[in-house]
Short mmCIF file of C-alpha atoms in Angstrom, two decimals:
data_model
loop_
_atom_site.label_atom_id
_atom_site.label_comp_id
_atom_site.label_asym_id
_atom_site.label_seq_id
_atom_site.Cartn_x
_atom_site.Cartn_y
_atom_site.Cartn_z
CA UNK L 1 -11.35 -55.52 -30.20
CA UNK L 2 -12.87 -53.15 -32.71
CA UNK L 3 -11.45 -53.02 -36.45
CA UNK L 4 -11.13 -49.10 -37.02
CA UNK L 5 -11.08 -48.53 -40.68
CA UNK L 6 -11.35 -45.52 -43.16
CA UNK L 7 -13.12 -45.45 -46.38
CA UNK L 8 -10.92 -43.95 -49.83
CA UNK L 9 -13.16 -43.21 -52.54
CA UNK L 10 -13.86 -40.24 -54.98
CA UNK L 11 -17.73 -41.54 -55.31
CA UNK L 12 -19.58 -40.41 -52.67
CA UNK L 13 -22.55 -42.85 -53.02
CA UNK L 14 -19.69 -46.08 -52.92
CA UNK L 15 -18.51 -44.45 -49.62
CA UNK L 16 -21.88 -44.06 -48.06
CA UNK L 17 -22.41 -47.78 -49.45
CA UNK L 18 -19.16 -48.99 -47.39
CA UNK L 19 -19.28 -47.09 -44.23
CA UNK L 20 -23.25 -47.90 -43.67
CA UNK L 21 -21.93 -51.64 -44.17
CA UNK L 22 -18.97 -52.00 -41.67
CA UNK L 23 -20.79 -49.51 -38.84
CA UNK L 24 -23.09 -52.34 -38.70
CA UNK L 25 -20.82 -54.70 -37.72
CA UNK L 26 -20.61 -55.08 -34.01
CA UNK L 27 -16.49 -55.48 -34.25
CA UNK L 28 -15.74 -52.64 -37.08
CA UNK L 29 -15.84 -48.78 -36.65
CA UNK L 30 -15.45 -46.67 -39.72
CA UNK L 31 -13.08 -43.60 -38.09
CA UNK L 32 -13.04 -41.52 -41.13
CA UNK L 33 -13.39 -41.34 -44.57
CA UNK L 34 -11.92 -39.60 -47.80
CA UNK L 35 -12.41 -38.85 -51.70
CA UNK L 36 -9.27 -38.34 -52.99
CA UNK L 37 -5.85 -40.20 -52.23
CA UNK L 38 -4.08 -36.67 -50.35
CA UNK L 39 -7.06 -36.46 -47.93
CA UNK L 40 -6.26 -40.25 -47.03
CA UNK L 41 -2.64 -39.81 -46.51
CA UNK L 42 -3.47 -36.94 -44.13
CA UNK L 43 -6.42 -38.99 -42.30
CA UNK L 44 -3.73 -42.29 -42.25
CA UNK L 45 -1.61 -40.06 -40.41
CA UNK L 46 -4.21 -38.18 -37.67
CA UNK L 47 -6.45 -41.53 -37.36
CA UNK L 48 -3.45 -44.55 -37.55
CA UNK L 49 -6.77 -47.00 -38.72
CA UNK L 50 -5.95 -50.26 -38.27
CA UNK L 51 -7.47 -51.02 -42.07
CA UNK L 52 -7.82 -48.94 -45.70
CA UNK L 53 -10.05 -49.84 -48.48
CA UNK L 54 -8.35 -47.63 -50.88
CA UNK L 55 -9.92 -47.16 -54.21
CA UNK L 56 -7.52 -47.34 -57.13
CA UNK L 57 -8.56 -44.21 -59.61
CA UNK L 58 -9.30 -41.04 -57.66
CA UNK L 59 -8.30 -37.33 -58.51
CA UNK L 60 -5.11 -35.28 -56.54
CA UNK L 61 -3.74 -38.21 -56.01
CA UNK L 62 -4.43 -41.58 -56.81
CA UNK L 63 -4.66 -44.79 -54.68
CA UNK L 64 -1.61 -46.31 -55.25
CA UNK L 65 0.41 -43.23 -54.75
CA UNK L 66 -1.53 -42.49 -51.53
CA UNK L 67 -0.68 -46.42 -50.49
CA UNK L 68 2.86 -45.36 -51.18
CA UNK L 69 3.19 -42.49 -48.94
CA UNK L 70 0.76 -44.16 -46.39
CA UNK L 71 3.31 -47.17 -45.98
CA UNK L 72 6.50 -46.17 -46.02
CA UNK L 73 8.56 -46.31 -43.47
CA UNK L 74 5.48 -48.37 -41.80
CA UNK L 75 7.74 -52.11 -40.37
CA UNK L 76 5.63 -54.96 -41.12
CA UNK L 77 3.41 -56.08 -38.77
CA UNK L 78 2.21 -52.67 -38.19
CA UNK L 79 -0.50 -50.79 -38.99
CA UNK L 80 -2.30 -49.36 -40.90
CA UNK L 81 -2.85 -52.41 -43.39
CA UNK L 82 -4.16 -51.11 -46.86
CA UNK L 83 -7.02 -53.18 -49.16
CA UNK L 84 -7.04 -52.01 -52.64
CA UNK L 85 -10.58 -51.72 -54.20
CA UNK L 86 -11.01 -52.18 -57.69
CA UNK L 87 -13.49 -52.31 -60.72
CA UNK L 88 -11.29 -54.47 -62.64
CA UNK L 89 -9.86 -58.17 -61.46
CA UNK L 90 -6.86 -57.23 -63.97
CA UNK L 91 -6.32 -53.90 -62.90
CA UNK L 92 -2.99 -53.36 -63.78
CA UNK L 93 -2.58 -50.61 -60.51
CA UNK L 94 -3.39 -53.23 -58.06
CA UNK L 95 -0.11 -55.42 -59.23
CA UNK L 96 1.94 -52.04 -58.39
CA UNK L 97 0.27 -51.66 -55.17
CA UNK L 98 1.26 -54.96 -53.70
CA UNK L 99 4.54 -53.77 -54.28
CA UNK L 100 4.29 -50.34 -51.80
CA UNK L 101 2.75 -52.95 -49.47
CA UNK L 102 -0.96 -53.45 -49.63
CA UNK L 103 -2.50 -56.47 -48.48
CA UNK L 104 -4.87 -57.51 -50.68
CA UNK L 105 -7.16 -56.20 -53.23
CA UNK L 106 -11.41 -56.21 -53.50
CA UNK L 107 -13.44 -55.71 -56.03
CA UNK L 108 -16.39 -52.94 -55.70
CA UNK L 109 -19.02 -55.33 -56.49
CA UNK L 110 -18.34 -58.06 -54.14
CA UNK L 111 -20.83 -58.98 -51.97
CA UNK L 112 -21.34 -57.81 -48.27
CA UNK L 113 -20.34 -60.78 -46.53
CA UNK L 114 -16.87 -60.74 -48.48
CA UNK L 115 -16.19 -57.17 -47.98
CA UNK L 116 -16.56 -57.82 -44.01
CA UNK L 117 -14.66 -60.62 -44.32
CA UNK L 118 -11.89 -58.94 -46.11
CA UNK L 119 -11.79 -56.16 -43.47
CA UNK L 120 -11.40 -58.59 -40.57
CA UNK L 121 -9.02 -60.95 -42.42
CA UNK L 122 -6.35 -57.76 -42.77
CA UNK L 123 -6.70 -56.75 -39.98
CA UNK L 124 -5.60 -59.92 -38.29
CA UNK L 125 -2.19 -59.65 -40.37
CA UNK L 126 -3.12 -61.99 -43.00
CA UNK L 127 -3.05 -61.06 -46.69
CA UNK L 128 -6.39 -61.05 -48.94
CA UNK L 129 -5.19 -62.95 -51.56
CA UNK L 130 -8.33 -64.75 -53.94
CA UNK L 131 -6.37 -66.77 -55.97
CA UNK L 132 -8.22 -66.85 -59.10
CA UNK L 133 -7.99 -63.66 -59.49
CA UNK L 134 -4.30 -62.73 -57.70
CA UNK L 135 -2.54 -65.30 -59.64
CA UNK L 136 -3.58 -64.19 -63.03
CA UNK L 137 -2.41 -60.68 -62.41
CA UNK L 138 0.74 -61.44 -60.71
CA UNK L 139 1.26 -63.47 -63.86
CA UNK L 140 0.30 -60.67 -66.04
CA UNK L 141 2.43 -58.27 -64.47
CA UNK L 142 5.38 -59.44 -63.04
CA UNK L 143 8.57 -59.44 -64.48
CA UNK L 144 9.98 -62.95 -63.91
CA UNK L 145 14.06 -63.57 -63.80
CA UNK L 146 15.41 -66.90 -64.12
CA UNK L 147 14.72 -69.47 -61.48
CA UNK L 148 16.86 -68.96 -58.31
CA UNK L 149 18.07 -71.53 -56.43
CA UNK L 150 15.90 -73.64 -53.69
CA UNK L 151 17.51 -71.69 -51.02
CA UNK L 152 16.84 -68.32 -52.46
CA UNK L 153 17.01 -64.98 -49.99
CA UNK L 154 18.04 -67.65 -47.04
CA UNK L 155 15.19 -69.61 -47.35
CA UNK L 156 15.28 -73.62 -46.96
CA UNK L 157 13.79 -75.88 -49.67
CA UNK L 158 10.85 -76.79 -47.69
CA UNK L 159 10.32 -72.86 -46.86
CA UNK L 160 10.95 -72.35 -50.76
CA UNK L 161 8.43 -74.95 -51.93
CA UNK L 162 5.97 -73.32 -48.94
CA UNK L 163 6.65 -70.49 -50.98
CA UNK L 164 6.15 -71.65 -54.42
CA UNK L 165 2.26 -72.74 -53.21
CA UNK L 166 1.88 -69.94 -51.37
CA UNK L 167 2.58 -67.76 -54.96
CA UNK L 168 0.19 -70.14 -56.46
CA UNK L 169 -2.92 -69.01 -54.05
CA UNK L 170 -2.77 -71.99 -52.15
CA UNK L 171 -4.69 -71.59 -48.23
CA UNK L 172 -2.49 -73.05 -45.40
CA UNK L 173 -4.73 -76.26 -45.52
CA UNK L 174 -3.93 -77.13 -49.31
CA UNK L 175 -0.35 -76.36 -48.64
CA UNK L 176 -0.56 -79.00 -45.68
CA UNK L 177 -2.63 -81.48 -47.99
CA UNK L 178 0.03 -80.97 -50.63
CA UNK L 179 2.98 -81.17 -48.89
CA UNK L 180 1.35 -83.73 -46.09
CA UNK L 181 2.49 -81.73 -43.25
CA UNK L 182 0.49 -80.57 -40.22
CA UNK L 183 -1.10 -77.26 -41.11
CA UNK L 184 0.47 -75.70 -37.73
CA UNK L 185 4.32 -77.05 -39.09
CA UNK L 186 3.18 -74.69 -42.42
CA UNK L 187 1.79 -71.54 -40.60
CA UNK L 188 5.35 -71.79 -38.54
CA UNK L 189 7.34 -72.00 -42.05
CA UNK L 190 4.47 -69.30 -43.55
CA UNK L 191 6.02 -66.89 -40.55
CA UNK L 192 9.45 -67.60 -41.09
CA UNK L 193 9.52 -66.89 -44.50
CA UNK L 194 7.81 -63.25 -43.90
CA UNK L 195 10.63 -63.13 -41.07
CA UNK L 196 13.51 -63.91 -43.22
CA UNK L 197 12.35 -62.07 -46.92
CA UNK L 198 11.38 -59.02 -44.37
CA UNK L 199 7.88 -59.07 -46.11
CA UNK L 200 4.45 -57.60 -44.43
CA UNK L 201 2.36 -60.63 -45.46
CA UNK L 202 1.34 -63.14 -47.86
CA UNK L 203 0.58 -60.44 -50.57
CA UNK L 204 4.22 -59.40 -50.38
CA UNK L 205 5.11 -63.05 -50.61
CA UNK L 206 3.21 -63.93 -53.92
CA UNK L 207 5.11 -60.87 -55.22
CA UNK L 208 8.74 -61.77 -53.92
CA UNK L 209 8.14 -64.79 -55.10
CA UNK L 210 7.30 -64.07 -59.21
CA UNK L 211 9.99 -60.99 -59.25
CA UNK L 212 12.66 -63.56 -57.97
CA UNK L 213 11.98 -66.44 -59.92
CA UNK L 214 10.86 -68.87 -57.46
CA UNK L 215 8.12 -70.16 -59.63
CA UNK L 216 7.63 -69.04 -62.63
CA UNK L 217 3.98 -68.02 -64.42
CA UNK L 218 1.63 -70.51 -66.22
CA UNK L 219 -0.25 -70.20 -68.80
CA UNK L 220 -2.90 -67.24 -69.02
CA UNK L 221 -6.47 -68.78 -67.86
#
């Protein structure tokens, strides 16, 4: 099946940069594209993309306000599925947009390979999450609460320590490794957890996690 994305960015030259990258890609279709954050809430509406690389800053309106209006009402699961782009690895606007529901952030100047890679990852309902960069500014930003208990929002203490790892960018493999499950046993408690916290994806779940005080921040690196 072919990824349908649009492109959300006020510089004209990044745009031409991004959609001359994914056309070539035998499995991703660029659909549209847009240079401020109202002309992608109107395209997210016509075109129903299955994937958004929304820049953060633009002018009318800005990328996290467009990823507001863009998902809500939108049930997880569904699409479209938004990837923030960004400048900065501590942009303080991406923290907000995990919140209204984006998947994942990228920064501008990654390279080719990863921005394909991010594209097809969303779009197959995972989150983007690069952990060396989405820990530090979920730790920056979130407002922790003291620790809940191990069976916070309904979860059970294996899903809750599935969850804890998860918030600390750990891959379904390390979980496994770290827990010495099966990797399959974790993807099953990985989907249960979205299921019973009613999140979208991973992204959601690093968030949940750090607002509710299911583990709490380190240190800054």
């Amino acid at each position: 099946m072919t990824v349908r994305v649009l492109v959300v960015d006020d510089q004209e030259i990044v745009r031409a940069g991004f959609i001359a990258l994914l056309d070539g890609q035998p499995d991703l279709e660029v659909v549209g594209q847009a240079s401020n954050g109202a002309e992608a809430v109107e395209l997210a509406e016509q075109l129903v993309p299955d994937v958004i690389l929304m820049d953060v800053r633009m002018p009318v309106l800005d990328g996290l306000a467009a990823t507001r209006q863009i998902l809500a009402g939108v049930a997880p699961g569904e699409t479209p599925r938004v990837i923030m782009l960004t400048t900065f690895d501590l942009d303080e606007y991406v923290y907000d947009a995990l919140r209204a529901g984006a998947s994942g952030f990228l920064l501008k100047h990654s390279s080719p390979d990863e921005l394909t890679a991010a594209v097809r990852v969303v779009a197959a309902g995972d989150a983007l999450l690069a952990p060396s960069i989405t820990r530090r500014l979920v730790e920056d930003f979130a407002k922790v609460q003291p620790v809940l208990p191990a069976t916070a929002g309904g979860l059970t203490p294996r899903e809750t320590d599935v969850l804890r790892l998860i918030a600390r960018g750990q891959s379904n493999r390390e979980i496994a490794a770290t827990l010495v499950l099966a990797e399959q046993t974790v993807k099953t408690h990985v989907s249960r957890i979205l299921t019973k916290l009613d999140l979208r994806d991973r992204a959601q779940a690093v968030v949940y996690a750090y607002e509710a005080g299911v583990v709490a921040p380190g240190p800054r690196r």
